[in-house]
Amino acid sequence: MAPAGPVLCVVGARPNYMKMAPLLRAFKACRSMPPAVLIHTGQHYDFDLNDRLFIGLDLPAPDINLEVGSGSHAIQTAEVMKRVEPVIDQSKPSCVVVVGDVNSTLACSLVAAKKNIPVVHVEAGLRSFDRSMPEEINRVLTDQLANVLYTTERGAEANLVREGISKDRIQFVGNLMIDSLHAALPRAVPALELFGRVGIDAAWASAQPGYAAVTLHRPSNVDDPRTLADIVAIFGEVGQRMPVIWPVHPRTRANIEKFGLSRVLQQHRVVCLPPQGYLEMVSLMRSAALVLTDSGGVQEETTALGVPCLTMRTNTERPITVDQGTNTLVGIDRCLILAAVDDVIRGGGKRGRIPEYWDGGAAPRIASHMAQWLVTSSEASVH
Ligand code: UD1
């Protein structure tokens, strides 16, 4: 028997969109899947963090926008919970699909689980083992609430089993970020064209040894004035070795201004841009000599692109990018960072290989497993 209600798919913040876009396409292509309804919580709302990404990823406009906006973690999470509850009550979904580890992921999982609506978590089992990271708390709790857990790397299963989650709820399917990346690569403009559009001197950026692309938004890196000042100084030193191109997250930009670091940045060979669309970001990463980041998704994308990545954190929930990919954890250690930059200049930097199932086929794997699971679980609920 086919399941009755729709599949409610939740997005809230930038890194969710790359995961949901290929999944919605695969759901649509799978004839035995119920219709999908896309809910946007409104956690991210700026054009640069939001609408631009929807366009680049070919994500359909959300069916429902909860418009929660910014706030403390408690307020944001509570607001999503309050606003998603009537949506779940009215639509009586077969299940709620959440991706990643943002506040919206946890909030919607919690509401659904308490109403006995099955929760499907995509990108389950990643662990940094660092509870000072809000995303780690979201990951652990969402996984506890989920009925079906799709993983991106094999090591995630061991993390989940250690937390008491039974193996038969876990499916290793690969990485949706790479599905989006594969779909974007043919459409991403050459970096030279992008430089023209954003006013960067192409000769400067593309001269040997190439440029470093930067992304940075973690509270641990950008919320403390001393830490952010140290990081800006390190970027200045990297800039003496190669051009630095930095699309700046709104949170980071606000703090740069608040801490009086804008003038310091202007003295360096660091070009700051507004947050870029997905296709622009792919083109910037693909042609970079190296990437400096504290983002989770960028660690995966650079591994898939074969571009050396220096992650400005002391841990990662995506260890496969270090073990098999091009990623190196450097924290905000000036010596480590400059040594890694010099290594890129001398020899091209760390090489890696593509992890298992990071092949662009994660979304169809999830859709075909889910279609089967929905039928089985709706039959079980009838008997
Ligand atoms: C969130 C996610 C993080 C993800 C990141 C990607 C959580 C806990 N964090 O962090 O995992 O890597 O998104 O960007 O869910 N702001 C704007 N415009 C917006 C949204 C936010 O200016 O559209 C500013 C606001 O000042 C806000 C701050 O950025 O207070 C932080 O936004 P928030 O969504 O709380 O967290 P992010 O740092 O973006």
Short mmCIF file of C-alpha atoms and ligand atoms in Angstrom, two decimals:
data_model
loop_
_atom_site.label_atom_id
_atom_site.label_comp_id
_atom_site.label_asym_id
_atom_site.label_seq_id
_atom_site.Cartn_x
_atom_site.Cartn_y
_atom_site.Cartn_z
CA MET A 1 0.00 0.00 0.00
CA ALA A 2 1.34 3.46 -0.92
CA PRO A 3 1.90 5.87 2.01
CA ALA A 4 -0.82 8.51 2.33
CA GLY A 5 0.78 11.82 3.30
CA PRO A 6 3.42 13.92 1.57
CA VAL A 7 7.11 13.89 2.44
CA LEU A 8 7.91 17.12 4.29
CA CYS A 9 11.41 18.26 3.37
CA VAL A 10 13.04 20.89 5.59
CA VAL A 11 15.70 23.47 4.78
CA GLY A 12 16.78 26.38 6.96
CA ALA A 13 20.29 27.57 6.24
CA ARG A 14 22.77 27.76 3.39
CA PRO A 15 24.44 24.33 3.72
CA ASN A 16 21.02 22.60 3.64
CA TYR A 17 20.23 23.75 0.13
CA MET A 18 23.03 21.80 -1.60
CA LYS A 19 21.75 18.64 0.04
CA MET A 20 18.05 19.15 -0.61
CA ALA A 21 18.28 20.20 -4.28
CA PRO A 22 19.40 16.81 -5.70
CA LEU A 23 17.18 14.95 -3.25
CA LEU A 24 14.02 16.75 -4.43
CA ARG A 25 14.95 16.00 -8.05
CA ALA A 26 15.44 12.31 -7.21
CA PHE A 27 12.13 12.16 -5.29
CA LYS A 28 10.35 13.62 -8.29
CA ALA A 29 11.96 11.11 -10.62
CA CYS A 30 11.01 8.16 -8.39
CA ARG A 31 7.42 7.25 -9.31
CA SER A 32 6.67 5.38 -6.12
CA MET A 33 7.55 8.35 -3.87
CA PRO A 34 4.70 10.45 -2.44
CA PRO A 35 4.78 14.16 -3.36
CA ALA A 36 7.38 16.29 -1.57
CA VAL A 37 6.55 19.55 0.20
CA LEU A 38 9.48 21.92 0.76
CA ILE A 39 9.48 23.90 4.02
CA HIS A 40 11.97 26.72 4.49
CA THR A 41 12.28 27.75 8.13
CA GLY A 42 13.71 31.15 7.18
CA GLN A 43 16.80 30.71 9.42
CA HIS A 44 18.76 32.28 6.56
CA TYR A 45 16.97 35.10 4.80
CA ASP A 46 19.56 37.44 3.19
CA PHE A 47 19.50 37.39 -0.60
CA ASP A 48 23.19 36.41 -0.68
CA LEU A 49 22.81 33.51 1.77
CA ASN A 50 19.46 32.39 0.50
CA ASP A 51 17.75 33.29 -2.80
CA ARG A 52 21.02 33.34 -4.78
CA LEU A 53 21.71 29.79 -3.67
CA PHE A 54 18.21 28.62 -4.60
CA ILE A 55 18.74 29.97 -8.12
CA GLY A 56 22.20 28.40 -8.57
CA LEU A 57 21.03 25.03 -7.31
CA ASP A 58 17.75 24.97 -9.25
CA LEU A 59 15.90 24.50 -5.98
CA PRO A 60 12.18 25.12 -6.38
CA ALA A 61 10.72 27.98 -4.33
CA PRO A 62 9.65 26.64 -0.93
CA ASP A 63 6.00 25.67 -0.59
CA ILE A 64 6.00 27.13 2.94
CA ASN A 65 8.30 29.71 4.53
CA LEU A 66 8.24 29.93 8.33
CA GLU A 67 10.28 33.17 8.32
CA VAL A 68 11.88 32.64 11.73
CA GLY A 69 14.94 34.83 11.07
CA SER A 70 17.88 35.25 13.44
CA GLY A 71 17.99 34.96 17.22
CA SER A 72 19.78 33.16 20.02
CA HIS A 73 19.95 29.38 19.61
CA ALA A 74 17.07 28.93 22.04
CA ILE A 75 14.88 31.53 20.38
CA GLN A 76 15.63 30.36 16.86
CA THR A 77 15.06 26.68 17.70
CA ALA A 78 11.88 27.42 19.66
CA GLU A 79 10.51 29.67 16.93
CA VAL A 80 11.01 26.96 14.29
CA MET A 81 9.29 24.43 16.57
CA LYS A 82 6.31 26.69 17.20
CA ARG A 83 5.86 27.53 13.54
CA VAL A 84 6.39 24.06 12.09
CA GLU A 85 3.94 22.33 14.42
CA PRO A 86 0.74 23.51 12.69
CA VAL A 87 2.27 22.69 9.29
CA ILE A 88 2.88 19.12 10.41
CA ASP A 89 -0.59 18.91 11.97
CA GLN A 90 -2.28 20.08 8.78
CA SER A 91 -0.26 18.15 6.21
CA LYS A 92 -0.12 14.81 8.08
CA PRO A 93 3.14 13.82 6.37
CA SER A 94 4.38 10.27 5.81
CA CYS A 95 7.69 11.47 7.21
CA VAL A 96 9.85 14.56 7.76
CA VAL A 97 13.19 14.70 5.96
CA VAL A 98 15.91 16.81 7.57
CA VAL A 99 19.47 17.34 6.37
CA GLY A 100 22.72 18.35 8.07
CA ASP A 101 23.09 19.87 11.51
CA VAL A 102 21.66 23.38 11.70
CA ASN A 103 19.17 24.57 14.32
CA SER A 104 16.27 24.04 11.91
CA THR A 105 17.29 20.37 11.50
CA LEU A 106 16.94 19.66 15.21
CA ALA A 107 13.85 21.81 15.73
CA CYS A 108 11.79 20.08 13.04
CA SER A 109 13.00 16.61 14.08
CA LEU A 110 11.91 17.22 17.65
CA VAL A 111 8.42 18.37 16.70
CA ALA A 112 7.90 15.48 14.26
CA ALA A 113 9.24 12.81 16.66
CA LYS A 114 6.88 13.91 19.45
CA LYS A 115 3.96 13.53 17.05
CA ASN A 116 5.12 10.04 16.07
CA ILE A 117 5.90 11.21 12.54
CA PRO A 118 8.96 9.31 11.28
CA VAL A 119 12.10 11.42 10.91
CA VAL A 120 14.61 10.79 8.13
CA HIS A 121 18.04 12.31 8.75
CA VAL A 122 20.35 12.76 5.81
CA GLU A 123 24.05 13.18 6.71
CA ALA A 124 23.70 11.24 9.95
CA GLY A 125 26.49 10.06 12.24
CA LEU A 126 29.08 12.79 11.65
CA ARG A 127 30.81 13.65 14.91
CA SER A 128 33.44 16.22 15.84
CA PHE A 129 33.26 15.04 19.49
CA ASP A 130 33.26 18.72 20.39
CA ARG A 131 30.12 19.73 22.24
CA SER A 132 31.15 23.38 22.29
CA MET A 133 30.04 23.38 18.64
CA PRO A 134 26.27 23.98 18.43
CA GLU A 135 26.09 21.77 15.34
CA GLU A 136 27.47 18.79 17.31
CA ILE A 137 24.55 19.01 19.74
CA ASN A 138 22.15 19.23 16.80
CA ARG A 139 23.77 16.15 15.19
CA VAL A 140 23.66 13.94 18.28
CA LEU A 141 20.06 14.81 19.14
CA THR A 142 18.71 14.62 15.60
CA ASP A 143 20.26 11.17 15.17
CA GLN A 144 18.60 10.00 18.39
CA LEU A 145 15.23 11.15 17.06
CA ALA A 146 15.59 9.77 13.53
CA ASN A 147 13.94 6.57 12.31
CA VAL A 148 16.07 6.30 9.18
CA LEU A 149 19.65 7.57 9.09
CA TYR A 150 21.52 8.06 5.81
CA THR A 151 25.30 8.37 6.10
CA THR A 152 27.93 9.94 3.86
CA GLU A 153 30.97 7.96 5.04
CA ARG A 154 31.31 4.47 6.49
CA GLY A 155 32.82 5.67 9.79
CA ALA A 156 29.53 7.39 10.65
CA GLU A 157 27.85 4.05 11.30
CA ALA A 158 30.27 3.20 14.12
CA ASN A 159 29.55 6.59 15.73
CA LEU A 160 25.82 5.89 15.63
CA VAL A 161 26.06 2.31 16.89
CA ARG A 162 28.19 3.56 19.81
CA GLU A 163 25.30 5.87 20.72
CA GLY A 164 22.86 2.96 20.79
CA ILE A 165 21.30 3.34 17.34
CA SER A 166 20.48 0.04 15.73
CA LYS A 167 22.27 -0.87 12.50
CA ASP A 168 19.10 -1.67 10.62
CA ARG A 169 18.10 2.02 10.71
CA ILE A 170 21.38 3.14 9.12
CA GLN A 171 22.06 3.23 5.37
CA PHE A 172 25.36 4.25 3.79
CA VAL A 173 24.35 6.15 0.65
CA GLY A 174 27.16 8.62 -0.09
CA ASN A 175 27.22 12.37 -0.16
CA LEU A 176 24.50 14.65 -1.54
CA MET A 177 26.93 17.61 -1.56
CA ILE A 178 28.79 15.81 -4.31
CA ASP A 179 25.58 15.23 -6.28
CA SER A 180 25.10 19.00 -6.29
CA LEU A 181 28.74 19.60 -7.14
CA HIS A 182 28.55 17.26 -10.15
CA ALA A 183 25.39 18.98 -11.34
CA ALA A 184 27.01 22.42 -10.95
CA LEU A 185 30.43 21.84 -12.52
CA PRO A 186 29.31 22.05 -16.16
CA ARG A 187 27.35 25.22 -15.36
CA ALA A 188 29.99 26.99 -13.26
CA VAL A 189 31.58 29.85 -15.19
CA PRO A 190 35.37 29.88 -15.66
CA ALA A 191 37.04 31.70 -12.76
CA LEU A 192 38.39 34.35 -15.15
CA GLU A 193 34.85 35.29 -16.12
CA LEU A 194 33.83 35.41 -12.48
CA PHE A 195 36.76 37.75 -11.68
CA GLY A 196 35.52 40.10 -14.41
CA ARG A 197 32.04 40.11 -12.90
CA VAL A 198 33.15 40.85 -9.34
CA GLY A 199 35.85 43.37 -10.27
CA ILE A 200 38.96 41.31 -9.47
CA ASP A 201 42.08 41.86 -11.61
CA ALA A 202 42.29 38.49 -13.40
CA ALA A 203 46.03 38.79 -14.10
CA TRP A 204 46.68 39.36 -10.38
CA ALA A 205 44.53 36.44 -9.25
CA SER A 206 45.68 33.92 -11.82
CA ALA A 207 49.45 34.62 -11.75
CA GLN A 208 51.61 31.79 -10.33
CA PRO A 209 51.17 30.28 -7.76
CA GLY A 210 47.42 30.97 -8.03
CA TYR A 211 45.09 32.28 -5.35
CA ALA A 212 43.72 31.18 -1.98
CA ALA A 213 39.92 31.16 -1.57
CA VAL A 214 38.65 31.75 1.98
CA THR A 215 35.37 31.09 3.84
CA LEU A 216 34.95 31.69 7.57
CA HIS A 217 31.87 31.93 9.77
CA ARG A 218 32.17 29.68 12.88
CA PRO A 219 31.40 31.58 16.09
CA SER A 220 34.61 30.14 17.60
CA ASN A 221 36.62 31.91 14.88
CA VAL A 222 34.70 35.10 14.29
CA ASP A 223 32.94 36.11 17.51
CA ASP A 224 36.00 36.88 19.64
CA PRO A 225 37.85 40.12 18.75
CA ARG A 226 41.37 38.77 19.51
CA THR A 227 40.81 35.56 17.56
CA LEU A 228 39.37 37.34 14.54
CA ALA A 229 42.19 39.92 14.62
CA ASP A 230 44.77 37.07 14.68
CA ILE A 231 43.05 35.37 11.75
CA VAL A 232 42.94 38.61 9.73
CA ALA A 233 46.67 39.05 10.41
CA ILE A 234 47.35 35.49 9.19
CA PHE A 235 45.35 36.16 6.01
CA GLY A 236 47.52 39.24 5.54
CA GLU A 237 50.62 37.04 5.67
CA VAL A 238 49.09 34.50 3.29
CA GLY A 239 48.34 37.48 1.04
CA GLN A 240 52.07 38.26 0.85
CA ARG A 241 52.55 34.83 -0.73
CA MET A 242 49.45 34.60 -2.96
CA PRO A 243 46.27 36.58 -3.63
CA VAL A 244 43.50 35.91 -1.11
CA ILE A 245 39.86 36.04 -2.22
CA TRP A 246 37.31 36.00 0.59
CA PRO A 247 33.52 35.93 0.18
CA VAL A 248 32.55 37.14 3.66
CA HIS A 249 29.57 35.66 5.61
CA PRO A 250 27.25 38.37 7.07
CA ARG A 251 28.09 37.30 10.63
CA THR A 252 31.81 37.64 9.91
CA ARG A 253 31.39 40.93 8.08
CA ALA A 254 29.44 42.38 11.00
CA ASN A 255 32.20 41.37 13.41
CA ILE A 256 35.00 42.67 11.18
CA GLU A 257 33.29 46.04 11.28
CA LYS A 258 32.43 45.86 14.99
CA PHE A 259 36.02 44.98 15.97
CA GLY A 260 37.49 47.72 13.74
CA LEU A 261 39.30 45.28 11.45
CA SER A 262 38.11 46.66 8.10
CA ARG A 263 41.05 49.10 7.86
CA VAL A 264 43.56 46.36 8.69
CA LEU A 265 42.11 44.15 5.95
CA GLN A 266 42.33 46.92 3.38
CA GLN A 267 46.08 47.13 3.98
CA HIS A 268 46.49 43.47 2.96
CA ARG A 269 46.31 41.74 -0.40
CA VAL A 270 42.95 40.30 0.59
CA VAL A 271 39.94 40.91 -1.62
CA CYS A 272 36.65 40.70 0.27
CA LEU A 273 33.47 39.88 -1.64
CA PRO A 274 29.84 39.47 -0.60
CA PRO A 275 28.77 35.82 -0.06
CA GLN A 276 28.75 34.18 -3.47
CA GLY A 277 26.10 32.10 -5.20
CA TYR A 278 26.65 28.35 -5.40
CA LEU A 279 27.86 28.28 -9.00
CA GLU A 280 30.25 31.18 -8.32
CA MET A 281 31.61 29.44 -5.22
CA VAL A 282 32.16 26.22 -7.15
CA SER A 283 34.04 28.12 -9.81
CA LEU A 284 36.13 29.96 -7.18
CA MET A 285 37.06 26.70 -5.40
CA ARG A 286 37.70 24.68 -8.55
CA SER A 287 40.35 27.09 -9.80
CA ALA A 288 41.98 27.93 -6.46
CA ALA A 289 45.50 26.83 -5.54
CA LEU A 290 44.15 26.24 -2.05
CA VAL A 291 41.13 26.89 0.12
CA LEU A 292 41.11 28.11 3.73
CA THR A 293 37.85 27.41 5.52
CA ASP A 294 35.99 26.52 8.69
CA SER A 295 32.93 25.23 6.81
CA GLY A 296 31.89 21.57 6.84
CA GLY A 297 30.67 21.38 3.27
CA VAL A 298 33.70 23.12 1.80
CA GLN A 299 35.96 20.42 3.31
CA GLU A 300 33.97 17.88 1.28
CA GLU A 301 33.76 19.91 -1.91
CA THR A 302 37.52 20.54 -2.00
CA THR A 303 38.19 16.82 -1.50
CA ALA A 304 35.89 16.06 -4.43
CA LEU A 305 37.58 18.76 -6.54
CA GLY A 306 41.11 17.67 -5.58
CA VAL A 307 41.98 21.14 -4.26
CA PRO A 308 44.10 21.34 -1.06
CA CYS A 309 42.02 22.55 1.87
CA LEU A 310 43.29 24.02 5.15
CA THR A 311 40.55 23.75 7.75
CA MET A 312 40.79 26.41 10.43
CA ARG A 313 39.49 24.18 13.19
CA THR A 314 41.15 21.72 15.56
CA ASN A 315 38.69 18.93 14.77
CA THR A 316 36.39 17.82 12.00
CA GLU A 317 33.21 15.77 11.92
CA ARG A 318 34.25 14.75 8.40
CA PRO A 319 37.47 12.78 9.06
CA ILE A 320 37.36 11.08 5.67
CA THR A 321 38.34 14.41 4.08
CA VAL A 322 41.58 14.27 6.09
CA ASP A 323 42.23 10.50 5.83
CA GLN A 324 41.44 10.16 2.14
CA GLY A 325 40.92 13.67 0.80
CA THR A 326 42.85 16.90 0.45
CA ASN A 327 41.98 18.35 3.86
CA THR A 328 44.44 19.32 6.62
CA LEU A 329 43.39 20.60 10.06
CA VAL A 330 45.42 23.70 10.87
CA GLY A 331 43.35 25.47 13.53
CA ILE A 332 44.41 29.10 13.65
CA ASP A 333 48.04 28.14 14.08
CA ARG A 334 50.00 30.74 12.09
CA CYS A 335 53.08 28.52 11.61
CA LEU A 336 51.06 25.51 10.46
CA ILE A 337 49.05 27.63 8.04
CA LEU A 338 52.04 29.39 6.49
CA ALA A 339 53.96 26.09 6.20
CA ALA A 340 50.98 24.52 4.42
CA VAL A 341 50.69 27.53 2.11
CA ASP A 342 54.41 27.26 1.29
CA ASP A 343 53.95 23.56 0.60
CA VAL A 344 51.21 24.40 -1.91
CA ILE A 345 53.46 26.99 -3.55
CA ARG A 346 56.39 24.56 -3.76
CA GLY A 347 54.68 21.31 -4.66
CA GLY A 348 50.94 21.80 -5.12
CA GLY A 349 49.98 20.66 -1.60
CA LYS A 350 48.10 17.64 -0.32
CA ARG A 351 46.69 15.19 -2.83
CA GLY A 352 43.82 12.84 -2.08
CA ARG A 353 41.33 10.44 -3.56
CA ILE A 354 37.55 10.51 -3.90
CA PRO A 355 35.83 8.68 -1.03
CA GLU A 356 33.50 5.76 -1.69
CA TYR A 357 30.06 6.72 -3.05
CA TRP A 358 30.98 10.38 -3.47
CA ASP A 359 29.98 9.80 -7.05
CA GLY A 360 26.95 12.01 -7.67
CA GLY A 361 24.53 9.12 -7.09
CA ALA A 362 23.56 9.62 -3.44
CA ALA A 363 20.13 11.17 -4.15
CA PRO A 364 18.78 8.32 -6.31
CA ARG A 365 20.10 5.82 -3.74
CA ILE A 366 18.20 7.62 -0.98
CA ALA A 367 15.02 7.95 -3.07
CA SER A 368 14.88 4.28 -3.97
CA HIS A 369 15.57 3.16 -0.38
CA MET A 370 13.01 5.62 1.01
CA ALA A 371 10.28 4.63 -1.43
CA GLN A 372 10.65 1.01 -0.31
CA TRP A 373 10.87 1.93 3.38
CA LEU A 374 7.72 4.10 3.19
CA VAL A 375 5.72 1.24 1.69
CA THR A 376 6.99 -1.22 4.30
CA SER A 377 6.37 1.15 7.19
CA SER A 378 2.84 2.10 6.02
CA GLU A 379 1.97 -1.61 5.67
CA ALA A 380 3.32 -2.23 9.17
CA SER A 381 1.19 0.59 10.59
CA VAL A 382 -1.99 -0.88 9.03
CA HIS A 383 -1.44 -4.33 10.59
C1 UD1 B 1 24.34 28.57 10.40
C2 UD1 B 1 24.51 27.15 10.96
C3 UD1 B 1 25.88 26.63 10.57
C4 UD1 B 1 26.10 26.74 9.08
C5 UD1 B 1 25.91 28.20 8.65
C6 UD1 B 1 26.12 28.44 7.19
C7 UD1 B 1 23.39 26.65 13.10
C8 UD1 B 1 23.62 26.40 14.53
N1 UD1 B 1 24.44 27.14 12.41
O1 UD1 B 1 25.30 29.40 11.05
O2 UD1 B 1 25.96 25.26 10.93
O3 UD1 B 1 27.40 26.32 8.77
O4 UD1 B 1 24.57 28.57 9.01
O5 UD1 B 1 26.08 29.79 6.91
O6 UD1 B 1 22.30 26.42 12.63
N2 UD1 B 1 22.59 36.48 9.33
C9 UD1 B 1 22.37 37.37 8.33
N3 UD1 B 1 21.58 36.98 7.30
C10 UD1 B 1 21.02 35.74 7.23
C11 UD1 B 1 21.25 34.85 8.28
C12 UD1 B 1 22.04 35.24 9.31
O7 UD1 B 1 22.85 38.49 8.34
O8 UD1 B 1 20.34 35.44 6.23
C13 UD1 B 1 23.46 36.89 10.46
C14 UD1 B 1 22.66 37.32 11.66
O9 UD1 B 1 23.35 38.36 12.28
C15 UD1 B 1 22.69 36.11 12.55
C16 UD1 B 1 24.04 35.52 12.22
O10 UD1 B 1 24.26 35.81 10.83
O11 UD1 B 1 22.49 36.39 13.88
C17 UD1 B 1 24.11 34.06 12.44
O12 UD1 B 1 23.11 33.37 11.67
P1 UD1 B 1 22.61 31.92 12.14
O13 UD1 B 1 21.65 31.36 11.17
O14 UD1 B 1 22.19 31.98 13.55
O15 UD1 B 1 23.93 31.06 12.13
P2 UD1 B 1 25.13 30.97 11.06
O16 UD1 B 1 26.35 31.54 11.70
O17 UD1 B 1 24.77 31.48 9.70
#
